[in-house]
């Protein structure tokens, strides 16, 4: 009987310790989350205080024919002796139909840009939370994870801003069914497209890191990725053809970096598998 009571006491103590450990983890995560939110808010405030300049010189810049990317494409087209990369002249007329539309847009833009600016810090905070739960060899395999996640995300955002967005804007601004129609673009519609492109590409460019960890735990293999290589190429070409003018040169300029990203992911998966074989 005494043995049974002792065993029950041990189980109760173990249960209390487990509950305390869980609460400690929740509390630690809460503070990591709070610090991340504070940095996002701080970055958002900085953006909000400069919202007029940011909107004019950054967000609306790709909507003007004198945007730097259009000059790059014109020079590249002349060097290649083709007019396919010349965006031509276009104009966009923006309008706002809601009384508080511009005010609310300022908050939305400030938060999204604050999130983009704070992304490296947010990644670092979550890495600090996860790191104590990992083994030494797992930490070694994750060396540089904060840098690569931040670098790839920012690279994807810049790729969308300087390459994808200009092609998309130029194509849709120049496309017309009839000269009788005049385009008056809702500012919210334009901003939604820009933010979707930049954040979407930022996430897509994280593919090598995702493949690295999925290969580490055995879910992905280079053979599996090679098997679906044709499907990946088709999907990338379809996406590129939708967001660019209907000529193959423009499509390939957008598609080639994405195809290289997929091939790089296959190579990373291959290297991970090779290292695991040597270790075993």
mmCIF file of C-alpha atoms in Angstrom:
data_model
loop_
_atom_site.group_PDB
_atom_site.id
_atom_site.type_symbol
_atom_site.label_atom_id
_atom_site.label_comp_id
_atom_site.label_asym_id
_atom_site.label_seq_id
_atom_site.Cartn_x
_atom_site.Cartn_y
_atom_site.Cartn_z
ATOM 1 C CA UNK A 1 0.000 0.000 0.000
ATOM 2 C CA UNK A 2 2.855 2.354 0.917
ATOM 3 C CA UNK A 3 4.546 1.561 -2.408
ATOM 4 C CA UNK A 4 1.365 2.484 -4.278
ATOM 5 C CA UNK A 5 1.076 5.792 -2.378
ATOM 6 C CA UNK A 6 4.737 6.602 -3.061
ATOM 7 C CA UNK A 7 4.258 5.876 -6.757
ATOM 8 C CA UNK A 8 1.184 8.118 -6.879
ATOM 9 C CA UNK A 9 3.131 10.934 -5.167
ATOM 10 C CA UNK A 10 5.965 10.575 -7.699
ATOM 11 C CA UNK A 11 3.515 10.710 -10.596
ATOM 12 C CA UNK A 12 1.856 13.808 -9.103
ATOM 13 C CA UNK A 13 5.237 15.535 -8.670
ATOM 14 C CA UNK A 14 6.245 14.604 -12.228
ATOM 15 C CA UNK A 15 2.927 15.930 -13.529
ATOM 16 C CA UNK A 16 3.386 19.204 -11.627
ATOM 17 C CA UNK A 17 6.938 19.574 -12.997
ATOM 18 C CA UNK A 18 5.691 18.933 -16.546
ATOM 19 C CA UNK A 19 2.959 21.537 -16.074
ATOM 20 C CA UNK A 20 5.510 24.019 -14.722
ATOM 21 C CA UNK A 21 7.836 23.331 -17.668
ATOM 22 C CA UNK A 22 4.961 23.908 -20.093
ATOM 23 C CA UNK A 23 4.055 27.177 -18.378
ATOM 24 C CA UNK A 24 7.709 28.254 -18.477
ATOM 25 C CA UNK A 25 7.786 27.632 -22.230
ATOM 26 C CA UNK A 26 4.528 29.533 -22.741
ATOM 27 C CA UNK A 27 5.872 32.447 -20.690
ATOM 28 C CA UNK A 28 9.165 32.468 -22.627
ATOM 29 C CA UNK A 29 7.306 32.357 -25.939
ATOM 30 C CA UNK A 30 5.058 35.205 -24.798
ATOM 31 C CA UNK A 31 8.053 37.457 -24.176
ATOM 32 C CA UNK A 32 9.660 36.566 -27.508
ATOM 33 C CA UNK A 33 6.344 37.415 -29.165
ATOM 34 C CA UNK A 34 5.999 40.693 -27.233
ATOM 35 C CA UNK A 35 9.512 41.813 -28.180
ATOM 36 C CA UNK A 36 8.835 40.934 -31.830
ATOM 37 C CA UNK A 37 5.585 42.922 -31.800
ATOM 38 C CA UNK A 38 7.318 45.906 -30.176
ATOM 39 C CA UNK A 39 9.968 45.968 -32.912
ATOM 40 C CA UNK A 40 7.289 45.636 -35.618
ATOM 41 C CA UNK A 41 5.350 48.513 -34.026
ATOM 42 C CA UNK A 42 8.525 50.634 -33.775
ATOM 43 C CA UNK A 43 9.320 50.039 -37.465
ATOM 44 C CA UNK A 44 5.689 50.747 -38.368
ATOM 45 C CA UNK A 45 5.801 54.070 -36.491
ATOM 46 C CA UNK A 46 8.953 55.097 -38.375
ATOM 47 C CA UNK A 47 7.215 54.250 -41.657
ATOM 48 C CA UNK A 48 4.042 56.098 -40.625
ATOM 49 C CA UNK A 49 5.992 59.257 -39.779
ATOM 50 C CA UNK A 50 7.459 59.189 -43.295
ATOM 51 C CA UNK A 51 4.401 57.767 -45.064
ATOM 52 C CA UNK A 52 4.059 60.534 -47.670
ATOM 53 C CA UNK A 53 7.666 60.176 -48.861
ATOM 54 C CA UNK A 54 7.514 56.354 -48.745
ATOM 55 C CA UNK A 55 4.254 56.221 -50.694
ATOM 56 C CA UNK A 56 5.485 58.666 -53.347
ATOM 57 C CA UNK A 57 9.056 57.422 -53.805
ATOM 58 C CA UNK A 58 8.745 53.695 -53.013
ATOM 59 C CA UNK A 59 5.230 52.285 -53.309
ATOM 60 C CA UNK A 60 4.076 54.363 -56.289
ATOM 61 C CA UNK A 61 7.500 54.428 -57.980
ATOM 62 C CA UNK A 62 6.895 51.317 -60.188
ATOM 63 C CA UNK A 63 3.702 52.980 -61.467
ATOM 64 C CA UNK A 64 5.734 55.704 -63.209
ATOM 65 C CA UNK A 65 7.535 55.169 -66.556
ATOM 66 C CA UNK A 66 10.732 56.753 -65.161
ATOM 67 C CA UNK A 67 11.141 53.971 -62.565
ATOM 68 C CA UNK A 68 14.720 52.671 -62.553
ATOM 69 C CA UNK A 69 13.767 49.118 -63.611
ATOM 70 C CA UNK A 70 12.250 50.397 -66.865
ATOM 71 C CA UNK A 71 15.579 52.044 -67.739
ATOM 72 C CA UNK A 72 17.382 48.773 -66.977
ATOM 73 C CA UNK A 73 15.052 46.806 -69.245
ATOM 74 C CA UNK A 74 15.384 49.382 -72.047
ATOM 75 C CA UNK A 75 19.183 49.168 -71.898
ATOM 76 C CA UNK A 76 19.082 45.378 -71.799
ATOM 77 C CA UNK A 77 16.717 45.369 -74.786
ATOM 78 C CA UNK A 78 19.013 47.651 -76.793
ATOM 79 C CA UNK A 79 22.009 45.474 -75.922
ATOM 80 C CA UNK A 80 20.081 42.387 -77.100
ATOM 81 C CA UNK A 81 18.731 44.263 -80.169
ATOM 82 C CA UNK A 82 15.100 43.649 -79.266
ATOM 83 C CA UNK A 83 12.105 45.815 -78.394
ATOM 84 C CA UNK A 84 10.472 43.071 -76.312
ATOM 85 C CA UNK A 85 11.840 44.525 -73.053
ATOM 86 C CA UNK A 86 10.783 48.088 -73.781
ATOM 87 C CA UNK A 87 7.847 48.903 -71.528
ATOM 88 C CA UNK A 88 6.709 51.872 -73.601
ATOM 89 C CA UNK A 89 4.696 54.794 -72.278
ATOM 90 C CA UNK A 90 1.804 54.258 -69.896
ATOM 91 C CA UNK A 91 -0.038 56.244 -67.265
ATOM 92 C CA UNK A 92 -2.048 55.235 -64.231
ATOM 93 C CA UNK A 93 -4.711 57.396 -62.636
ATOM 94 C CA UNK A 94 -5.313 56.536 -58.994
ATOM 95 C CA UNK A 95 -8.427 57.343 -57.039
ATOM 96 C CA UNK A 96 -9.829 56.930 -53.549
ATOM 97 C CA UNK A 97 -13.585 56.521 -53.041
ATOM 98 C CA UNK A 98 -13.725 56.249 -49.241
ATOM 99 C CA UNK A 99 -13.663 59.190 -46.846
ATOM 100 C CA UNK A 100 -11.147 57.547 -44.504
ATOM 101 C CA UNK A 101 -9.507 55.529 -47.292
ATOM 102 C CA UNK A 102 -6.170 57.348 -47.375
ATOM 103 C CA UNK A 103 -5.956 57.450 -43.580
ATOM 104 C CA UNK A 104 -6.591 53.698 -43.240
ATOM 105 C CA UNK A 105 -4.211 53.024 -46.122
ATOM 106 C CA UNK A 106 -1.478 54.811 -44.155
ATOM 107 C CA UNK A 107 -1.942 52.370 -41.263
ATOM 108 C CA UNK A 108 -2.016 49.320 -43.536
ATOM 109 C CA UNK A 109 1.117 50.346 -45.427
ATOM 110 C CA UNK A 110 2.930 51.215 -42.196
ATOM 111 C CA UNK A 111 2.190 47.824 -40.641
ATOM 112 C CA UNK A 112 3.150 45.752 -43.704
ATOM 113 C CA UNK A 113 6.361 47.681 -44.325
ATOM 114 C CA UNK A 114 7.121 47.562 -40.605
ATOM 115 C CA UNK A 115 6.720 43.784 -40.730
ATOM 116 C CA UNK A 116 9.089 43.531 -43.711
ATOM 117 C CA UNK A 117 11.693 45.736 -42.015
ATOM 118 C CA UNK A 118 11.412 43.837 -38.719
ATOM 119 C CA UNK A 119 11.457 40.385 -40.352
ATOM 120 C CA UNK A 120 15.140 39.611 -39.525
ATOM 121 C CA UNK A 121 14.582 40.504 -35.873
ATOM 122 C CA UNK A 122 11.370 38.446 -35.672
ATOM 123 C CA UNK A 123 13.207 35.439 -37.128
ATOM 124 C CA UNK A 124 16.014 35.926 -34.606
ATOM 125 C CA UNK A 125 13.558 36.042 -31.689
ATOM 126 C CA UNK A 126 11.822 32.822 -32.748
ATOM 127 C CA UNK A 127 15.203 31.158 -33.267
ATOM 128 C CA UNK A 128 16.161 32.102 -29.684
ATOM 129 C CA UNK A 129 12.962 30.401 -28.502
ATOM 130 C CA UNK A 130 13.524 27.202 -30.508
ATOM 131 C CA UNK A 131 17.298 26.867 -30.032
ATOM 132 C CA UNK A 132 17.333 25.623 -26.366
ATOM 133 C CA UNK A 133 15.142 22.634 -27.349
ATOM 134 C CA UNK A 134 17.601 21.441 -30.006
ATOM 135 C CA UNK A 135 20.513 19.032 -29.632
ATOM 136 C CA UNK A 136 24.073 20.221 -30.267
ATOM 137 C CA UNK A 137 24.267 18.524 -33.684
ATOM 138 C CA UNK A 138 20.904 20.049 -34.669
ATOM 139 C CA UNK A 139 22.149 23.519 -33.735
ATOM 140 C CA UNK A 140 25.280 22.969 -35.835
ATOM 141 C CA UNK A 141 23.153 21.947 -38.823
ATOM 142 C CA UNK A 142 21.056 25.093 -38.357
ATOM 143 C CA UNK A 143 24.052 27.435 -38.313
ATOM 144 C CA UNK A 144 23.307 30.683 -40.138
ATOM 145 C CA UNK A 145 19.554 30.015 -40.269
ATOM 146 C CA UNK A 146 18.625 33.574 -39.207
ATOM 147 C CA UNK A 147 20.879 35.096 -41.874
ATOM 148 C CA UNK A 148 19.637 32.848 -44.681
ATOM 149 C CA UNK A 149 15.949 33.245 -43.814
ATOM 150 C CA UNK A 150 16.341 37.028 -43.694
ATOM 151 C CA UNK A 151 18.538 37.223 -46.806
ATOM 152 C CA UNK A 152 16.252 35.051 -48.937
ATOM 153 C CA UNK A 153 13.114 36.884 -47.803
ATOM 154 C CA UNK A 154 14.570 40.330 -48.573
ATOM 155 C CA UNK A 155 15.911 39.016 -51.908
ATOM 156 C CA UNK A 156 12.422 37.785 -52.806
ATOM 157 C CA UNK A 157 10.884 41.136 -51.857
ATOM 158 C CA UNK A 158 13.441 43.008 -54.001
ATOM 159 C CA UNK A 159 12.917 40.593 -56.911
ATOM 160 C CA UNK A 160 9.181 41.276 -56.782
ATOM 161 C CA UNK A 161 9.667 45.035 -56.471
ATOM 162 C CA UNK A 162 12.297 45.552 -59.176
ATOM 163 C CA UNK A 163 11.474 42.748 -61.642
ATOM 164 C CA UNK A 164 8.000 41.249 -61.252
ATOM 165 C CA UNK A 165 6.023 44.382 -60.324
ATOM 166 C CA UNK A 166 7.281 46.535 -63.246
ATOM 167 C CA UNK A 167 6.389 43.829 -65.781
ATOM 168 C CA UNK A 168 2.985 43.297 -64.179
ATOM 169 C CA UNK A 169 2.118 46.987 -63.888
ATOM 170 C CA UNK A 170 3.334 47.849 -67.397
ATOM 171 C CA UNK A 171 1.407 44.989 -68.975
ATOM 172 C CA UNK A 172 -1.928 45.640 -67.258
ATOM 173 C CA UNK A 173 -1.617 49.431 -67.585
ATOM 174 C CA UNK A 174 -1.020 49.120 -71.346
ATOM 175 C CA UNK A 175 -3.643 46.447 -71.998
ATOM 176 C CA UNK A 176 -6.986 47.697 -73.282
ATOM 177 C CA UNK A 177 -10.092 46.146 -74.817
ATOM 178 C CA UNK A 178 -11.214 49.417 -76.358
ATOM 179 C CA UNK A 179 -9.854 52.998 -76.355
ATOM 180 C CA UNK A 180 -13.264 54.064 -75.034
ATOM 181 C CA UNK A 181 -12.373 52.639 -71.612
ATOM 182 C CA UNK A 182 -10.294 54.722 -69.206
ATOM 183 C CA UNK A 183 -8.475 53.085 -66.313
ATOM 184 C CA UNK A 184 -9.040 54.697 -62.923
ATOM 185 C CA UNK A 185 -7.253 52.447 -60.476
ATOM 186 C CA UNK A 186 -8.352 52.145 -56.863
ATOM 187 C CA UNK A 187 -5.332 52.869 -54.706
ATOM 188 C CA UNK A 188 -6.243 49.929 -52.464
ATOM 189 C CA UNK A 189 -6.263 47.580 -55.452
ATOM 190 C CA UNK A 190 -2.807 48.754 -56.532
ATOM 191 C CA UNK A 191 -1.375 48.445 -53.027
ATOM 192 C CA UNK A 192 -2.893 44.977 -52.503
ATOM 193 C CA UNK A 193 -1.216 43.796 -55.708
ATOM 194 C CA UNK A 194 2.160 45.247 -54.659
ATOM 195 C CA UNK A 195 2.034 43.793 -51.139
ATOM 196 C CA UNK A 196 0.861 40.379 -52.394
ATOM 197 C CA UNK A 197 3.705 40.250 -54.923
ATOM 198 C CA UNK A 198 6.419 41.303 -52.476
ATOM 199 C CA UNK A 199 5.368 39.177 -49.503
ATOM 200 C CA UNK A 200 4.484 36.252 -51.783
ATOM 201 C CA UNK A 201 7.894 36.314 -53.476
ATOM 202 C CA UNK A 202 9.587 36.733 -50.110
ATOM 203 C CA UNK A 203 7.939 33.512 -48.934
ATOM 204 C CA UNK A 204 8.644 31.680 -52.224
ATOM 205 C CA UNK A 205 12.344 32.543 -51.936
ATOM 206 C CA UNK A 206 12.450 30.686 -48.600
ATOM 207 C CA UNK A 207 12.142 27.427 -50.578
ATOM 208 C CA UNK A 208 15.839 26.406 -50.199
ATOM 209 C CA UNK A 209 15.640 26.671 -46.397
ATOM 210 C CA UNK A 210 12.379 24.698 -46.309
ATOM 211 C CA UNK A 211 13.878 22.018 -48.565
ATOM 212 C CA UNK A 212 16.985 21.861 -46.365
ATOM 213 C CA UNK A 213 15.028 21.033 -43.203
ATOM 214 C CA UNK A 214 12.563 18.699 -44.932
ATOM 215 C CA UNK A 215 15.550 16.833 -46.385
ATOM 216 C CA UNK A 216 17.147 16.653 -42.936
ATOM 217 C CA UNK A 217 14.125 14.822 -41.525
ATOM 218 C CA UNK A 218 13.745 12.609 -44.601
ATOM 219 C CA UNK A 219 10.484 13.979 -46.024
ATOM 220 C CA UNK A 220 12.101 15.334 -49.201
ATOM 221 C CA UNK A 221 14.756 13.692 -51.376
ATOM 222 C CA UNK A 222 16.496 14.935 -54.533
ATOM 223 C CA UNK A 223 14.968 12.032 -56.477
ATOM 224 C CA UNK A 224 11.466 13.091 -55.425
ATOM 225 C CA UNK A 225 12.120 16.696 -56.444
ATOM 226 C CA UNK A 226 13.608 15.612 -59.783
ATOM 227 C CA UNK A 227 10.535 13.469 -60.418
ATOM 228 C CA UNK A 228 8.338 16.570 -60.159
ATOM 229 C CA UNK A 229 10.825 18.807 -61.976
ATOM 230 C CA UNK A 230 8.683 19.016 -65.132
ATOM 231 C CA UNK A 231 5.600 19.992 -63.139
ATOM 232 C CA UNK A 232 7.594 22.687 -61.320
ATOM 233 C CA UNK A 233 8.826 24.110 -64.639
ATOM 234 C CA UNK A 234 5.283 24.190 -66.050
ATOM 235 C CA UNK A 235 3.871 25.889 -62.929
ATOM 236 C CA UNK A 236 6.667 28.496 -62.893
ATOM 237 C CA UNK A 237 6.182 29.255 -66.601
ATOM 238 C CA UNK A 238 2.413 29.607 -66.128
ATOM 239 C CA UNK A 239 2.888 32.009 -63.203
ATOM 240 C CA UNK A 240 5.502 34.002 -65.148
ATOM 241 C CA UNK A 241 3.255 34.206 -68.219
ATOM 242 C CA UNK A 242 0.352 35.536 -66.136
ATOM 243 C CA UNK A 243 2.311 38.389 -64.519
ATOM 244 C CA UNK A 244 4.373 39.481 -67.556
ATOM 245 C CA UNK A 245 3.686 40.760 -71.091
ATOM 246 C CA UNK A 246 2.891 37.979 -73.614
ATOM 247 C CA UNK A 247 6.377 37.577 -75.086
ATOM 248 C CA UNK A 248 8.807 34.798 -74.269
ATOM 249 C CA UNK A 249 11.741 37.061 -73.392
ATOM 250 C CA UNK A 250 9.813 38.802 -70.604
ATOM 251 C CA UNK A 251 8.456 35.484 -69.372
ATOM 252 C CA UNK A 252 11.925 33.953 -69.163
ATOM 253 C CA UNK A 253 13.400 36.962 -67.335
ATOM 254 C CA UNK A 254 10.923 36.326 -64.517
ATOM 255 C CA UNK A 255 10.909 32.519 -64.780
ATOM 256 C CA UNK A 256 14.679 31.879 -64.870
ATOM 257 C CA UNK A 257 15.389 33.074 -61.272
ATOM 258 C CA UNK A 258 12.504 30.923 -59.991
ATOM 259 C CA UNK A 259 13.728 27.908 -61.975
ATOM 260 C CA UNK A 260 17.246 28.421 -60.614
ATOM 261 C CA UNK A 261 15.777 28.607 -57.116
ATOM 262 C CA UNK A 262 14.105 25.220 -57.605
ATOM 263 C CA UNK A 263 17.293 23.674 -59.032
ATOM 264 C CA UNK A 264 19.262 25.107 -56.106
ATOM 265 C CA UNK A 265 16.789 23.436 -53.753
ATOM 266 C CA UNK A 266 17.376 20.085 -55.499
ATOM 267 C CA UNK A 267 21.139 20.558 -55.069
ATOM 268 C CA UNK A 268 20.687 21.395 -51.373
ATOM 269 C CA UNK A 269 18.587 18.262 -50.869
ATOM 270 C CA UNK A 270 21.287 16.215 -52.636
ATOM 271 C CA UNK A 271 24.037 17.644 -50.396
ATOM 272 C CA UNK A 272 22.000 16.960 -47.247
ATOM 273 C CA UNK A 273 21.449 13.345 -48.324
ATOM 274 C CA UNK A 274 25.156 12.920 -49.132
ATOM 275 C CA UNK A 275 26.212 14.238 -45.713
ATOM 276 C CA UNK A 276 23.701 11.945 -43.964
ATOM 277 C CA UNK A 277 25.075 8.926 -45.846
ATOM 278 C CA UNK A 278 28.648 9.791 -44.831
ATOM 279 C CA UNK A 279 27.576 10.276 -41.206
ATOM 280 C CA UNK A 280 25.788 6.923 -41.155
#
